[in-house]
CSV table of C-alpha atoms in Angstrom, one decimal:
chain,number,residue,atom,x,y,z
C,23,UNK,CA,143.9,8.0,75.6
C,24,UNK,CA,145.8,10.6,74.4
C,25,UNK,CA,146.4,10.9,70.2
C,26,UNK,CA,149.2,10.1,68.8
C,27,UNK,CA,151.4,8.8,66.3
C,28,UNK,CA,149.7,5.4,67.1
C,29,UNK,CA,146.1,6.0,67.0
C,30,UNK,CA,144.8,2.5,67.9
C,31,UNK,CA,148.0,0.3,69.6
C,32,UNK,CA,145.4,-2.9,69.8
C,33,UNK,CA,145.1,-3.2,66.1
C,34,UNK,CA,148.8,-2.3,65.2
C,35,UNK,CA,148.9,-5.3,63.4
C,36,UNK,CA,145.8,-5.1,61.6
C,37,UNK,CA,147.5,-4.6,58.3
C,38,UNK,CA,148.7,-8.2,58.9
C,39,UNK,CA,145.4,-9.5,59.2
C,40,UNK,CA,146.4,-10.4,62.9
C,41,UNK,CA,143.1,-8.6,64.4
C,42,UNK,CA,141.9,-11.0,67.2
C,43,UNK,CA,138.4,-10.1,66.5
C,44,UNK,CA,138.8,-10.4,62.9
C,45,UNK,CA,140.7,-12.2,60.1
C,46,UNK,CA,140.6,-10.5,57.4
C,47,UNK,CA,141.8,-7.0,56.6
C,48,UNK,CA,139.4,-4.2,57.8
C,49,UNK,CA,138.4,-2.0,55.3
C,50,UNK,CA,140.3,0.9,56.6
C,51,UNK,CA,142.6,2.1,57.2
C,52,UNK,CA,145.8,1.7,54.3
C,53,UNK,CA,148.3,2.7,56.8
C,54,UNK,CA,148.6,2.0,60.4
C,55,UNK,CA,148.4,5.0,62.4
C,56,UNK,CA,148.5,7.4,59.3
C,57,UNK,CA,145.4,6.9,57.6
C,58,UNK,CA,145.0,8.2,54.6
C,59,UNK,CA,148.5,9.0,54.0
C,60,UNK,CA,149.1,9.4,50.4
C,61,UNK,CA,152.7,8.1,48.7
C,62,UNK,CA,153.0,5.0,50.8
C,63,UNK,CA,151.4,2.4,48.6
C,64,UNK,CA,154.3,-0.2,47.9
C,65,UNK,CA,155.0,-0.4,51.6
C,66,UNK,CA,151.0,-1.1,51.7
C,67,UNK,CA,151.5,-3.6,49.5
C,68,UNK,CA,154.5,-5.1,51.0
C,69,UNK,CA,152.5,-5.3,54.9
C,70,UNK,CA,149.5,-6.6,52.2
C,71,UNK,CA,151.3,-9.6,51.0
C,72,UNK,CA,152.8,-10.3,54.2
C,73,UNK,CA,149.2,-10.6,55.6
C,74,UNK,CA,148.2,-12.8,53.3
C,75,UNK,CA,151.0,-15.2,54.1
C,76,UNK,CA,150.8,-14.8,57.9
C,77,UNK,CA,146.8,-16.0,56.9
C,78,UNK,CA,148.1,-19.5,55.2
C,79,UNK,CA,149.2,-20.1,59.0
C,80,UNK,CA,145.9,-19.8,60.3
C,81,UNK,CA,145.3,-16.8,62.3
C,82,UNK,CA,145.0,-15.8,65.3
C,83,UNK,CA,148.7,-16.3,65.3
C,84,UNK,CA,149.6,-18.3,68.1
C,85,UNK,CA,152.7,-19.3,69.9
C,86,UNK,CA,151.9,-23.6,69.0
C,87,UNK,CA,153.0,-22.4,65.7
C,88,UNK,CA,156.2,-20.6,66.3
C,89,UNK,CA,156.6,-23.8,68.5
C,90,UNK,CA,155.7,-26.5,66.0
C,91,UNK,CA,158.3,-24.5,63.0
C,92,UNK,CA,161.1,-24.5,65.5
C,93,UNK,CA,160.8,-27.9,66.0
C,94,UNK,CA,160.4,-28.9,62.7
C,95,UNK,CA,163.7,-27.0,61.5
C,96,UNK,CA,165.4,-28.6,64.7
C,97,UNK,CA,164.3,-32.3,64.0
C,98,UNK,CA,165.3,-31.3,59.7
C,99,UNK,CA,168.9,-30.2,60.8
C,100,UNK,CA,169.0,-32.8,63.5
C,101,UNK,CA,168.7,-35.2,61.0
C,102,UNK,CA,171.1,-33.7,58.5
C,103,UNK,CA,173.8,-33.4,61.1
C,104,UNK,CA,173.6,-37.4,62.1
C,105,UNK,CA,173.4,-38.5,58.2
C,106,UNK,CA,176.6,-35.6,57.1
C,107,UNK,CA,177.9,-34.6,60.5
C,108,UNK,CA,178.7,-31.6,58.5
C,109,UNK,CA,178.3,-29.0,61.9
C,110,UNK,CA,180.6,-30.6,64.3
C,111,UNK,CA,183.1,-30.9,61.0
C,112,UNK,CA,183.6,-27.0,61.3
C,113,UNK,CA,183.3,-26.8,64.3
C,114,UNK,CA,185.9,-28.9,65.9
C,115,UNK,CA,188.0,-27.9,62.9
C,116,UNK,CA,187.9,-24.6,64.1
C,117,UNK,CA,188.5,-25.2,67.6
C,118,UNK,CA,191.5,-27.5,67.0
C,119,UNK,CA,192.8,-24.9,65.0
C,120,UNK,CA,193.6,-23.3,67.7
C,121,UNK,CA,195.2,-25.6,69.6
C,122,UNK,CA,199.0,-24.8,68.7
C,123,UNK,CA,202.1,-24.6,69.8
C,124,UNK,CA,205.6,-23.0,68.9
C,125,UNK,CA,208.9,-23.9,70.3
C,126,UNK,CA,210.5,-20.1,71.8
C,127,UNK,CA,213.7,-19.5,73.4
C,128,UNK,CA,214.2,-20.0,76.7
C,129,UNK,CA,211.8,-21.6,79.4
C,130,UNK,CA,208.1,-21.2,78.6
C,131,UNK,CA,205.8,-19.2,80.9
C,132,UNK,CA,202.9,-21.6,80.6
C,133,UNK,CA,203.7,-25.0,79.8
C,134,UNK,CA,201.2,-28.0,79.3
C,135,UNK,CA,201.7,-31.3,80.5
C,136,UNK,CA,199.8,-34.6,80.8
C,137,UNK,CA,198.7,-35.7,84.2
C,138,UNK,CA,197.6,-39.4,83.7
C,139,UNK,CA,197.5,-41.8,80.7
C,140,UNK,CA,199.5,-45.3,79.6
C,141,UNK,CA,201.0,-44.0,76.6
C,142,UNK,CA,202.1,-40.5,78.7
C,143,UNK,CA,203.2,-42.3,81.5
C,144,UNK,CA,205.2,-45.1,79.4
C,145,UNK,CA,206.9,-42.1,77.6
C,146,UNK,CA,207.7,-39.8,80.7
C,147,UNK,CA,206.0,-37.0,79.6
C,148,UNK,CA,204.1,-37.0,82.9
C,149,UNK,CA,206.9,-36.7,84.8
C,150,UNK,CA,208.4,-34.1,82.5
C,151,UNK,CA,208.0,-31.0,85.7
C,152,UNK,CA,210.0,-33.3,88.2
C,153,UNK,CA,212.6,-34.1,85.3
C,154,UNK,CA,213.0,-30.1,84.6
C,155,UNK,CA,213.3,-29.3,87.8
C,156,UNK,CA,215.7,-31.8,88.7
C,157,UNK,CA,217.4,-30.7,86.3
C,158,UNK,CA,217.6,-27.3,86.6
C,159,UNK,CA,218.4,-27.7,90.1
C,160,UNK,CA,221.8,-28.9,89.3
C,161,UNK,CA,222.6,-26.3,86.9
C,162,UNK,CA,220.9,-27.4,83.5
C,163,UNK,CA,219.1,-24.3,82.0
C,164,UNK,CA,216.2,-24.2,79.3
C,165,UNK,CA,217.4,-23.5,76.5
C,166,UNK,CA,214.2,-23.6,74.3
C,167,UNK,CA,210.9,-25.3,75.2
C,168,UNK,CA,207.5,-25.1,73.5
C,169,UNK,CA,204.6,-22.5,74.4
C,170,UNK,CA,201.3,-23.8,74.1
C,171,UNK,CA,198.7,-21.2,72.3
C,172,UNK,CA,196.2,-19.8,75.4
C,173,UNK,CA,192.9,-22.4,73.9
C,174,UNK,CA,195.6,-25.3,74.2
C,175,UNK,CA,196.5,-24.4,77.9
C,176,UNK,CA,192.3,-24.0,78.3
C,177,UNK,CA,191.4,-27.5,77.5
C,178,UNK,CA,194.3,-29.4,79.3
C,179,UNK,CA,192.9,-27.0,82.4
C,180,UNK,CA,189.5,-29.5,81.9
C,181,UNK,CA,191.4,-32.5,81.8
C,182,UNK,CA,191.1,-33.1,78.0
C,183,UNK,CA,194.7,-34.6,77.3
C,184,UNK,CA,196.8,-32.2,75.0
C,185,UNK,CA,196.0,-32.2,71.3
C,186,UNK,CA,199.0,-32.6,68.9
C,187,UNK,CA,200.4,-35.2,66.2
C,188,UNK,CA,202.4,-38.0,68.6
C,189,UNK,CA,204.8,-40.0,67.2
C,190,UNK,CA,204.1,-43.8,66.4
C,191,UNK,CA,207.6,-44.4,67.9
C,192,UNK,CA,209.8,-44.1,71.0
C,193,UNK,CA,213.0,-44.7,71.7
C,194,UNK,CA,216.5,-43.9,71.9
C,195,UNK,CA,219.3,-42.8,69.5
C,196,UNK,CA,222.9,-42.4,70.5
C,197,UNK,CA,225.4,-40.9,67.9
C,198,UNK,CA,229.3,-40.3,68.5
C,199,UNK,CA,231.3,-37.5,67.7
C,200,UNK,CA,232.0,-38.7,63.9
C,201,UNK,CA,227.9,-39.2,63.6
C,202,UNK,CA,228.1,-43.0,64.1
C,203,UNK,CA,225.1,-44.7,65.8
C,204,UNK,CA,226.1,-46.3,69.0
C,205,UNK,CA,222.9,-47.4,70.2
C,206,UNK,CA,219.4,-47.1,68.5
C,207,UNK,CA,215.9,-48.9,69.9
C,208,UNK,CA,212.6,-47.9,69.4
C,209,UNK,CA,209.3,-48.9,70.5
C,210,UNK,CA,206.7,-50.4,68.9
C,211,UNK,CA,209.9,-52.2,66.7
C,212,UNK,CA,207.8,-53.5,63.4
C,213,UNK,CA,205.0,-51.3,62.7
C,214,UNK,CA,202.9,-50.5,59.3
C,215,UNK,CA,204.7,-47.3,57.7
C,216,UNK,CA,201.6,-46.3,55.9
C,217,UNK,CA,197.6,-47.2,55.2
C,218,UNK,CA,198.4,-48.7,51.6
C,219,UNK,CA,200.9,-51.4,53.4
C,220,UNK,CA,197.7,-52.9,55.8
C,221,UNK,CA,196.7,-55.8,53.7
C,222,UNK,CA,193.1,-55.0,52.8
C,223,UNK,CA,191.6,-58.4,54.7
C,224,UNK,CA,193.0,-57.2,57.7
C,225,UNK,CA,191.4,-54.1,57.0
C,226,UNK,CA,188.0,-55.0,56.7
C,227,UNK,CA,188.2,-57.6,59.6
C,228,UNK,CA,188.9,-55.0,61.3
C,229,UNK,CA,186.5,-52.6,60.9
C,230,UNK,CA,184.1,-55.8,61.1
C,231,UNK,CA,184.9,-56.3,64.7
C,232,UNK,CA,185.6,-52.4,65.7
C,233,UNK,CA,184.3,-50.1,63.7
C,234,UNK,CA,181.8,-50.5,60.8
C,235,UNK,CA,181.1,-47.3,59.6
C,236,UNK,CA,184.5,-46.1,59.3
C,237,UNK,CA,185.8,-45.5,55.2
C,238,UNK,CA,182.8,-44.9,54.2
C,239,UNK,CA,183.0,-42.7,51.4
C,240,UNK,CA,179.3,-41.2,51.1
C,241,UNK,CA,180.4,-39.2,54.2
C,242,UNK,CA,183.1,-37.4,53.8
C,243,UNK,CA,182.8,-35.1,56.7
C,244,UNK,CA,182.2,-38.0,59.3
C,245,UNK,CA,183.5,-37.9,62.9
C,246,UNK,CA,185.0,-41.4,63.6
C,247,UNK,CA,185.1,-40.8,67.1
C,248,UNK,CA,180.9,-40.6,67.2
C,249,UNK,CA,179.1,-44.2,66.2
C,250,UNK,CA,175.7,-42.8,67.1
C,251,UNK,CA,173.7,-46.5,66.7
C,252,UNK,CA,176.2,-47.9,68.6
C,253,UNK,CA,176.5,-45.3,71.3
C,254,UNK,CA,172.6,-45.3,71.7
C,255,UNK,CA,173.1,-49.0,72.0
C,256,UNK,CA,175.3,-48.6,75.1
C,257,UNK,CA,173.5,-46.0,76.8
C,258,UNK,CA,169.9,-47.9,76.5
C,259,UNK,CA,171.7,-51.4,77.6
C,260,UNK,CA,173.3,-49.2,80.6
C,261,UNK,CA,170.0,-48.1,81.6
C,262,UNK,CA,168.5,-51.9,81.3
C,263,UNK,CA,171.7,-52.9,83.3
C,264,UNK,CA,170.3,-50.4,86.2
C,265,UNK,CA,167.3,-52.9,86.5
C,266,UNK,CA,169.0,-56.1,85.7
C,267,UNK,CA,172.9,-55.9,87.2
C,268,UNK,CA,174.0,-58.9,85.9
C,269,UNK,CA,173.6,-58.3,81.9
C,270,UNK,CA,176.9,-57.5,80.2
C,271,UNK,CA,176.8,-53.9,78.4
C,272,UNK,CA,178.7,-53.8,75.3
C,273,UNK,CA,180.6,-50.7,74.5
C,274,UNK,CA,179.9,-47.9,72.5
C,275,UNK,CA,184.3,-47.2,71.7
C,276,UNK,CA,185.2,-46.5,67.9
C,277,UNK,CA,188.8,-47.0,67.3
C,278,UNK,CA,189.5,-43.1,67.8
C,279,UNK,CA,187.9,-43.5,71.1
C,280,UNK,CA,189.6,-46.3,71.9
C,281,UNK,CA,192.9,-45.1,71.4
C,282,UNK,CA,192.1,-42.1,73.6
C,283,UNK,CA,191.6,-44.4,76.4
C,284,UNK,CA,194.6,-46.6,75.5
C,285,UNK,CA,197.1,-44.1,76.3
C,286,UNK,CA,195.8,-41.1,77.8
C,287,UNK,CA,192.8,-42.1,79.8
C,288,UNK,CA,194.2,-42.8,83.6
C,289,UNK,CA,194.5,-47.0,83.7
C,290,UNK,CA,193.7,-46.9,80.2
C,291,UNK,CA,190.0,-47.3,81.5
C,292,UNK,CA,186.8,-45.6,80.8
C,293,UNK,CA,185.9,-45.3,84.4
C,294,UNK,CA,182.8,-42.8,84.0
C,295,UNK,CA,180.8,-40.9,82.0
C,296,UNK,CA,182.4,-37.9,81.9
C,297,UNK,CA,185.8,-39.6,81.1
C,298,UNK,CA,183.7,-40.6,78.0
C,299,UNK,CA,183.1,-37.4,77.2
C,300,UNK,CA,186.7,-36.4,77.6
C,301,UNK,CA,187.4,-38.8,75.0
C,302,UNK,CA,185.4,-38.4,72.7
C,303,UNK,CA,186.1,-34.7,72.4
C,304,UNK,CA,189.9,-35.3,72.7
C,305,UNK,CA,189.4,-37.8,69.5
C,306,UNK,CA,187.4,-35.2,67.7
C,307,UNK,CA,189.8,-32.6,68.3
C,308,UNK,CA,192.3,-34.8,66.7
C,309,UNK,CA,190.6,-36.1,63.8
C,310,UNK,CA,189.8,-32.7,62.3
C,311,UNK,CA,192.9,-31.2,62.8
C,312,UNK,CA,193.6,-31.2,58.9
C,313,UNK,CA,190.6,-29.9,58.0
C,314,UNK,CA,186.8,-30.8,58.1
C,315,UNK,CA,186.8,-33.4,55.6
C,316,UNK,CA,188.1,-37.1,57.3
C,317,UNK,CA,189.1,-39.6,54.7
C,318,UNK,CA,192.7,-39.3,55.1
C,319,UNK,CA,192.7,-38.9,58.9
C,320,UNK,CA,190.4,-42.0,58.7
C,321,UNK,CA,193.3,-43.7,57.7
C,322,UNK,CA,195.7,-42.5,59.4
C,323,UNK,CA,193.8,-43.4,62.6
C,324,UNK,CA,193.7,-47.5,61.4
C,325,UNK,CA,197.0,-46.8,61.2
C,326,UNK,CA,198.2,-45.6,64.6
C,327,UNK,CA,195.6,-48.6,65.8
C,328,UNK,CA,197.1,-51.3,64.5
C,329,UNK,CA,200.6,-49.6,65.5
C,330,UNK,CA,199.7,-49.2,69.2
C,331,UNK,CA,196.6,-51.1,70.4
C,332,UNK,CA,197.9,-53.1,73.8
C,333,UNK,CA,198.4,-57.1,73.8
C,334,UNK,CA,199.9,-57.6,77.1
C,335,UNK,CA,202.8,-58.9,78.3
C,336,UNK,CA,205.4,-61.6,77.0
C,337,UNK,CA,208.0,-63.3,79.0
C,338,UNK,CA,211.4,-61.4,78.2
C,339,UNK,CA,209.9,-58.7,75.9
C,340,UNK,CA,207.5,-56.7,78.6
C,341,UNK,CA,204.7,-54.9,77.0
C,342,UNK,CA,203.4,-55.6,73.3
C,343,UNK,CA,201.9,-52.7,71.7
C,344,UNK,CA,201.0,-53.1,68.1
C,345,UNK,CA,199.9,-55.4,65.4
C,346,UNK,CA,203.6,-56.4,64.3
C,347,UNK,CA,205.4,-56.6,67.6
C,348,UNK,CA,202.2,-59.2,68.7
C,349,UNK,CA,202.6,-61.2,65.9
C,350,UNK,CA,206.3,-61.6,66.4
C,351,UNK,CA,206.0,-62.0,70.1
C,352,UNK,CA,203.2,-64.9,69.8
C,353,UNK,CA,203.7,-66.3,66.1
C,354,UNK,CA,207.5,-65.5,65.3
C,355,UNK,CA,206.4,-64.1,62.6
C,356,UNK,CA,207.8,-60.9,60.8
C,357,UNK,CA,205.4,-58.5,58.9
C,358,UNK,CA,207.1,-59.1,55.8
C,359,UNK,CA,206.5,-62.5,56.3
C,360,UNK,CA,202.7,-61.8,56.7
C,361,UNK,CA,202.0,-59.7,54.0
C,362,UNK,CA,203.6,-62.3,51.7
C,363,UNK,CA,201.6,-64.7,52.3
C,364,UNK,CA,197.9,-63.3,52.2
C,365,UNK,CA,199.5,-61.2,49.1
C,366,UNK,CA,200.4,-64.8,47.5
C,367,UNK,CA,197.0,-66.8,48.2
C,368,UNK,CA,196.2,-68.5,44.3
C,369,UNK,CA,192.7,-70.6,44.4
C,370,UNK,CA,194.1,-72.7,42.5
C,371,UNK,CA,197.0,-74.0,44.8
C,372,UNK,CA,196.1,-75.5,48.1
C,373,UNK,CA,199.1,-75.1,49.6
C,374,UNK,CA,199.2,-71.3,48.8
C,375,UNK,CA,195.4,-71.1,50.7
C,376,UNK,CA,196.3,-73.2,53.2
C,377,UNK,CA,199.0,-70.9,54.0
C,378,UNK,CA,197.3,-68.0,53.9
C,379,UNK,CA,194.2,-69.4,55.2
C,380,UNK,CA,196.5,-70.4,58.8
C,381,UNK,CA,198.2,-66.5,58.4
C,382,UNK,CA,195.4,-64.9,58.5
C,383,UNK,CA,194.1,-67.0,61.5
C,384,UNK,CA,197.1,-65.8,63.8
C,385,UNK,CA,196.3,-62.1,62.4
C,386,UNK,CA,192.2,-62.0,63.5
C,387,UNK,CA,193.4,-63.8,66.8
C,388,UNK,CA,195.2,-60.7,67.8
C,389,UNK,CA,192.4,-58.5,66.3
C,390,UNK,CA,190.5,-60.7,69.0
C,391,UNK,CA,192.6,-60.3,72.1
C,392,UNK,CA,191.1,-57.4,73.0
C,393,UNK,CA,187.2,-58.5,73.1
């Protein structure tokens, strides 16, 4: 072999003690493929050190232990993300981010609307491109209309419903000339205006029955949507149901979840496991919208559940969205009415518990229709 710069290529890491017939530093040379070099004794030193440490790993080094550090520093931040879920935080921040829109003159050259879902249906929106063309087609123009950002147009392309702040209400409001109002209905009609007006017992009994984890406030950067013992749960039980067909799996929905499927899942089903997936990235999306951390849009999200989570049908009202439209529908009772009365329990008069005890009954039985 020809000399050259590289003298000996088979022990070009022998300054790293890496020599496979050796392991420990041969006594020469100081520099690789320069021996005897004068001036180059810190970067000796620096390969020297090095060595020393590559040793602690037991040489020959081998590819188990690249192997064995990777996985270790896997299984670490593995951990660390299931306890803090402090990754997908800043990640789906950053994502949803993205996902804007602005209202522009004139009509929009890509528009984004849903194809399926209760909520979207109930509402119209996904029959908003027969209603605009109809529209235009007997001499209506667009005067204004919003343009979706190009990520927002991305994910409705893969079925993941729009991502934006919806209203809790729906409805109509007619004013005359003078700024009157001739007609005004909206739907859900009694509704909780903010967190702090929930009474706390409904709260908890809530999250007893629904969602355990949620407001928990050593985790600030939690995803609501992701109940990973629960999840796990489900998807073990599914696999035993593959065996056995007749045990009942339980499900692994958290209230963000659910509400995905409650009004923009089609049927308001789960009806596989990739519309799963769909909401549970949809719910994501939504909850760190603000920002990373999720206390406050923890909240808000017990907030549009109890505001909008389906009870049926009554005779001569239709459908019953919402905590306060069931309770009127099925108790006669007005919110109001129901916050007074847990609010006024005294242990020390029965009539006051007894009260409050039978209010709070008619509450959890509505938390219970859905089971």
């Amino acid at each position: 072999m020809p000399n050259g710069p590289f003298r000996r290529p088979v022990t070009l890491l022998a300054a790293l003690s890496l020599s496979r017939k050796s392991q420990t530093f041969p006594p020469a040379p100081a520099w690789v493929g320069a021996e005897c070099t004068p001036g180059n004794s810190p970067q000796i030193e620096k390969w020297r050190t090095l060595g020393h440490f590559v040793q602690i790993l037991r040489p020959p080094y081998q590819t188990a232990h690249i192997v064995f550090l990777a996985t270790l520093t896997i299984l670490g931040w593995a951990i660390f993300e299931l306890n803090t879920s402090w990754l997908q935080a800043h990640v789906f921040h950053a994502l949803s981010a993205q996902l804007t829109y602005e209202v522009k003159p004139g009509p929009s050259p890509r528009t984004v609307f849903p194809s399926s879902g209760p909520l979207d249906e109930r509402r119209g929106y996904t029959r908003l491109p027969v209603i605009l063309s109809s529209l235009q087609n007997k001499g209506f123009v667009i005067q204004a209309q919003a343009q979706p950002s190009p990520e927002l147009t991305a994910i409705t392309n893969l079925s993941i419903p729009p991502i934006y702040k919806g209203k809790t209400q729906s409805g109509l409001h007619i004013l005359d000339g003078h700024g009157q109002v001739l007609f005004h209905h909206e739907e859900p009609n009694r509704i909780f205006p903010n967190f702090e007006m929930i009474p706390p017992i409904l709260i908890q009994t809530l999250l007893f029955i629904e969602n355990r984890e949620l407001l928990d406030p050593c985790c600030p950067y939690a995803n609501p949507a992701l109940e990973w013992d629960r999840l796990g749960q489900a998807f073990l039980t599914q696999g035993i149901r593959l065996v056995k067909s007749d045990r009942s799996v339980p499900g692994g929905s958290t209230l963000a979840t659910q509400l995905e499927k409650f009004q923009h899942s089609p049927g308001g089903q789960t009806s596989s496991f990739l519309e799963k997936v769909r909401q549970v990235t949809a719910a994501s999306l939504r909850i760190y919208q603000d920002g990373p951390l999720t206390q406050d849009a923890q909240k808000r999200l017990i907030v549009d559940y109890m505001n909008s989570f389906p009870l049926g049908a009554y005779p001569r009202s239709g459908e019953i969205h919402g905590f306060g439209d069931g309770l009127w529908a099925w108790y006669h009772m007005d919110l109001s009415m129901f916050q007074k009365a847990l609010a006024d329990s005294d242990p020390a008069s029965l009539e006051k518990m007894a009260l409050a005890a039978a209010t709070y009954k008619k509450g959890v039985s509505l938390l219970l229709a859905l089971r």
